[in-house]
PDB file of C-alpha atoms in Angstrom:
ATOM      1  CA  UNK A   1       0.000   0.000   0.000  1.00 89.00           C
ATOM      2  CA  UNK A   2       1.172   3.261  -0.795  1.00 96.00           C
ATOM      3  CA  UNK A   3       1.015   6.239   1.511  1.00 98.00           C
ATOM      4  CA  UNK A   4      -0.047   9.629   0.190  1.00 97.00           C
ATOM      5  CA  UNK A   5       1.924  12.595   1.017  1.00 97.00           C
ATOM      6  CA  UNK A   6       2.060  16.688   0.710  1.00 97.00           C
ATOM      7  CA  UNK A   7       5.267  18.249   2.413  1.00 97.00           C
ATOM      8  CA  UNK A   8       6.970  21.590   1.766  1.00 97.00           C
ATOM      9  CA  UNK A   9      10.243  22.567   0.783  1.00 97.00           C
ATOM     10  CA  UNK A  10      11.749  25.508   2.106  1.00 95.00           C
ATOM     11  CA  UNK A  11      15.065  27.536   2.135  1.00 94.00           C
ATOM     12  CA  UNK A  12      16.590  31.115   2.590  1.00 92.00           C
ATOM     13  CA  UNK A  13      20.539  29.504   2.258  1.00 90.00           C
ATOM     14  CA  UNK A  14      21.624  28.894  -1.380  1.00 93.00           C
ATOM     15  CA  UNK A  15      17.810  28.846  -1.849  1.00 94.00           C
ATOM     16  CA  UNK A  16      18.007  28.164  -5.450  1.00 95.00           C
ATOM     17  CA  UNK A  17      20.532  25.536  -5.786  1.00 96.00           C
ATOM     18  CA  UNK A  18      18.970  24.079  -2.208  1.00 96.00           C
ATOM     19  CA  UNK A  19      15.330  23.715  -3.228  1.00 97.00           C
ATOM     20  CA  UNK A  20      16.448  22.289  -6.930  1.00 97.00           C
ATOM     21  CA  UNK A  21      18.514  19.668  -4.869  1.00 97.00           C
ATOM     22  CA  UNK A  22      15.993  18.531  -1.952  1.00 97.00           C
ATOM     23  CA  UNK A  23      13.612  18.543  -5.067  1.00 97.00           C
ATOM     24  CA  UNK A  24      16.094  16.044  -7.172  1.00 97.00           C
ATOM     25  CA  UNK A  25      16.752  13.922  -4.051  1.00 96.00           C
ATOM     26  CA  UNK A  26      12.894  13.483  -3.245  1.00 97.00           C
ATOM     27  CA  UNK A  27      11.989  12.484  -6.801  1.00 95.00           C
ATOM     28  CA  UNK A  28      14.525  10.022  -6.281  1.00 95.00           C
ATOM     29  CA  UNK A  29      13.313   8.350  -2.969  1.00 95.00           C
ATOM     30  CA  UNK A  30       9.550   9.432  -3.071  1.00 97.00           C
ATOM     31  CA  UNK A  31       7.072   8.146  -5.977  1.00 96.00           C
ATOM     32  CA  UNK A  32       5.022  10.056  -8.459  1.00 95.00           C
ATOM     33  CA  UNK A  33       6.283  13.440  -6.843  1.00 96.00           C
ATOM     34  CA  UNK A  34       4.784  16.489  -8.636  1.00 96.00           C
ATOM     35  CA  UNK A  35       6.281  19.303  -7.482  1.00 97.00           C
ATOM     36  CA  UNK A  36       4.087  22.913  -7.392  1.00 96.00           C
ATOM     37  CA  UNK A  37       5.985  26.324  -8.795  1.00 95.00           C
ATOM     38  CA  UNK A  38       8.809  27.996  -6.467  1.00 95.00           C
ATOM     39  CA  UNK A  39       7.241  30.483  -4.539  1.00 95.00           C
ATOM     40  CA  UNK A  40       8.979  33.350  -2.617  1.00 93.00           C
ATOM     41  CA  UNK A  41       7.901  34.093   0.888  1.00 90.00           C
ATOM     42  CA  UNK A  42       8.723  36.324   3.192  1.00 82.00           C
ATOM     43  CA  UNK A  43       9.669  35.365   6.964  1.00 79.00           C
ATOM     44  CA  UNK A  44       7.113  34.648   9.427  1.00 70.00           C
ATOM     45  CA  UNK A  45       8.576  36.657  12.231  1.00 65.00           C
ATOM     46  CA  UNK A  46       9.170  39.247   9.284  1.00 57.00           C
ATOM     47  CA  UNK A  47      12.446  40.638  10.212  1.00 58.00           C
ATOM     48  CA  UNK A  48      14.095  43.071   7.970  1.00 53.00           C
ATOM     49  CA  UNK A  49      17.739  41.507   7.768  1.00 55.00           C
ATOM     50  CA  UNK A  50      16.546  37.836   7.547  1.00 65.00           C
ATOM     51  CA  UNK A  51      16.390  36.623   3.542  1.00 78.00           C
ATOM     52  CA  UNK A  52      13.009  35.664   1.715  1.00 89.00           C
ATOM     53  CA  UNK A  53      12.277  32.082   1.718  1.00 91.00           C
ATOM     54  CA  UNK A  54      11.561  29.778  -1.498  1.00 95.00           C
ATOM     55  CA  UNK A  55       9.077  27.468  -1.023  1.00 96.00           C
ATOM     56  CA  UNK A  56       7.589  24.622  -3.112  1.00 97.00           C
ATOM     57  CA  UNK A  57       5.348  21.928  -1.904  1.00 97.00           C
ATOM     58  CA  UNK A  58       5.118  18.117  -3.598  1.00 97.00           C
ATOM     59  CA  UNK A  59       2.537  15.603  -3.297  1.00 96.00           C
ATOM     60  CA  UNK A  60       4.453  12.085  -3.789  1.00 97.00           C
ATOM     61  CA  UNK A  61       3.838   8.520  -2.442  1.00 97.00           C
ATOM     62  CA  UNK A  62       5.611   6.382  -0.624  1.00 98.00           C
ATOM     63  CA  UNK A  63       5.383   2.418   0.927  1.00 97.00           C
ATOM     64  CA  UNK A  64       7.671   3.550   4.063  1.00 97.00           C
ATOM     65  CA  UNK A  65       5.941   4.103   6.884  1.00 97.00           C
ATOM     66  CA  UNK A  66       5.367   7.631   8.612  1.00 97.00           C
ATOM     67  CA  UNK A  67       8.320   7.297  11.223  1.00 97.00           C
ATOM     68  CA  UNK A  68      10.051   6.376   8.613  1.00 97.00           C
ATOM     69  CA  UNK A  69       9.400   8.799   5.892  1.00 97.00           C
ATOM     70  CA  UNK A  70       9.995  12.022   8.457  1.00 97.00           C
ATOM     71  CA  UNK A  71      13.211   9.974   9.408  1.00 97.00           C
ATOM     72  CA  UNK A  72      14.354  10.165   5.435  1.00 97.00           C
ATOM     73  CA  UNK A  73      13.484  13.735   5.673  1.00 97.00           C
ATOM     74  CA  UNK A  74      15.770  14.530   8.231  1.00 95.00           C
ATOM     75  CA  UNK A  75      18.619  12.598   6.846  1.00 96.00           C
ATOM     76  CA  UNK A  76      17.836  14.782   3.464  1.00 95.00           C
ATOM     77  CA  UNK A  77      18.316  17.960   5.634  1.00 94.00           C
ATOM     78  CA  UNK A  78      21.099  16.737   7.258  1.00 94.00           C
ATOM     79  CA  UNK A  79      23.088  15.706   3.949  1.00 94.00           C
ATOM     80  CA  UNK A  80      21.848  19.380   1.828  1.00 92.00           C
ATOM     81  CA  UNK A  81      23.255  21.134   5.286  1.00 90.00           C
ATOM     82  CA  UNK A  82      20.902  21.690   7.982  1.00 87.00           C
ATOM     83  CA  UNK A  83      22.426  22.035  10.835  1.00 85.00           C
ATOM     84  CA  UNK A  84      20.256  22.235  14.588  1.00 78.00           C
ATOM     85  CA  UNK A  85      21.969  25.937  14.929  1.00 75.00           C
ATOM     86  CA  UNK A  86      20.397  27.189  12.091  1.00 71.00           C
ATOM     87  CA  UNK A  87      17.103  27.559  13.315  1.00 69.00           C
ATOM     88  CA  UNK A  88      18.319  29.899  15.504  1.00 69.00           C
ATOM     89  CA  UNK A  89      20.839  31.845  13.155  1.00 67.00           C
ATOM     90  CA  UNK A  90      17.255  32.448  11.287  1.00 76.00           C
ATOM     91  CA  UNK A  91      19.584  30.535   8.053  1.00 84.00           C
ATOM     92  CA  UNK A  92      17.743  27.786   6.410  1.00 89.00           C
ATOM     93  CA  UNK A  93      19.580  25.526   3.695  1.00 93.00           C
ATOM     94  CA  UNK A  94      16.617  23.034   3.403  1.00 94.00           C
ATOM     95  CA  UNK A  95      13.621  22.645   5.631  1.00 93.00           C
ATOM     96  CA  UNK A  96      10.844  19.401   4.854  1.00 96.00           C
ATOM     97  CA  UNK A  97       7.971  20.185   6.432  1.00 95.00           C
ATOM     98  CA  UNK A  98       5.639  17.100   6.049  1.00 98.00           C
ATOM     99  CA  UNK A  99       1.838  18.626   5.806  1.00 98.00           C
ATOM    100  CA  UNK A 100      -0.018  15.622   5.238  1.00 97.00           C
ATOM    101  CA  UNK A 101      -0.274  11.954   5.285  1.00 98.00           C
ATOM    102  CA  UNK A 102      -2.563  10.179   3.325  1.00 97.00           C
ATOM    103  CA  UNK A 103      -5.952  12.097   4.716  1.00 96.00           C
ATOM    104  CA  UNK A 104      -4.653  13.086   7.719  1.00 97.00           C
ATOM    105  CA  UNK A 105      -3.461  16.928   8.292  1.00 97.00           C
ATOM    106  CA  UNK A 106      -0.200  16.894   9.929  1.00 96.00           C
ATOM    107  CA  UNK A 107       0.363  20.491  10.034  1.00 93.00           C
ATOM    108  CA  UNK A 108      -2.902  22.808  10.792  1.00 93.00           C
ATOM    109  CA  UNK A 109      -1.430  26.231  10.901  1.00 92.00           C
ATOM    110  CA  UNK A 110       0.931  25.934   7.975  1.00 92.00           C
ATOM    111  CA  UNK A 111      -1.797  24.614   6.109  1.00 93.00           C
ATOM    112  CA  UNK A 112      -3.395  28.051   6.111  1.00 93.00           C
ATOM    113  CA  UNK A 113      -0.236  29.736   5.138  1.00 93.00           C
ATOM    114  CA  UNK A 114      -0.377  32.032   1.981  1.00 92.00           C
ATOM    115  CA  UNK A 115       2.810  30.109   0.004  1.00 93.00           C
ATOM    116  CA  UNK A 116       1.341  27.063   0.702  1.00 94.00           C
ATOM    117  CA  UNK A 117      -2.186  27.866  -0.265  1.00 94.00           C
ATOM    118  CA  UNK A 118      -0.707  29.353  -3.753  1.00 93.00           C
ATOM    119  CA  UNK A 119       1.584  26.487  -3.952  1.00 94.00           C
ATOM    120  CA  UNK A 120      -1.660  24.212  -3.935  1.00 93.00           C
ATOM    121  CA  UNK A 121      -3.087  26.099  -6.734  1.00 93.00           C
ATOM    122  CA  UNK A 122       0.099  25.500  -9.165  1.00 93.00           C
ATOM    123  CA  UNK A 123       0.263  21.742  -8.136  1.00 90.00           C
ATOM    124  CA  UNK A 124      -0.424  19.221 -10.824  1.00 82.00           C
ATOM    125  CA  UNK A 125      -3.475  17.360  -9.503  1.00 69.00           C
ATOM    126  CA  UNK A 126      -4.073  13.348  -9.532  1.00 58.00           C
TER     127      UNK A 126
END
């Protein structure tokens, strides 16, 4: 059986280079990933000298379970560069936020987040 998924990329480090390679590396491990449009974002906590976030969200597949499946995740991070100190330097080479699994909302608030809502919109359906 396979396990539906929607998660969201997101960087403000390298964002380019970062979101193009979390986005190579999931098509890789996930299956039928369809990946929305890059979206810019601005920071939640909106401070001035923090850098705009790219975002893109993917709905994908897998047969792994959900511990592991947010365990690949982090191992992803970890390999692109995230580091536990970056949350607090505010410098984010890759986040993978997972949103949903299979009908199950994993994520309420960032659900209802404007880059995420408009990254809906641009994502290839079933």
């Amino acid at each position: 059986m396979l396990n539906k998924l929607l998660l969201c990329l997101g960087s403000n480090k390298n964002k380019v280079k970062n979101i193009e390679l979390a986005s190579q590396k999931l098509y890789s491990c996930l299956e039928q990933v369809k990946f929305s449009d890059i979206i810019e974002s601005r920071p939640l906590n909106s401070e001035s000298e923090v850098e705009s976030y790219l975002n893109r969200l993917a709905l994908a597949y897998t047969s792994l379970s959900l511990s592991q499946t947010l365990f690949l995740f982090k191992e992803l991070e970890k390999e692109l560069g995230w580091k536990p100190e970056d949350k607090f330097r505010k410098s984010i080479p890759i986040d993978i936020d997972l949103l949903q699994w299979n009908e199950k909302i994993l994520k309420e608030e960032d659900i209802k987040r404007e880059y995420v809502i408009n990254g809906l919109q641009s994502l290839p359906l079933e």
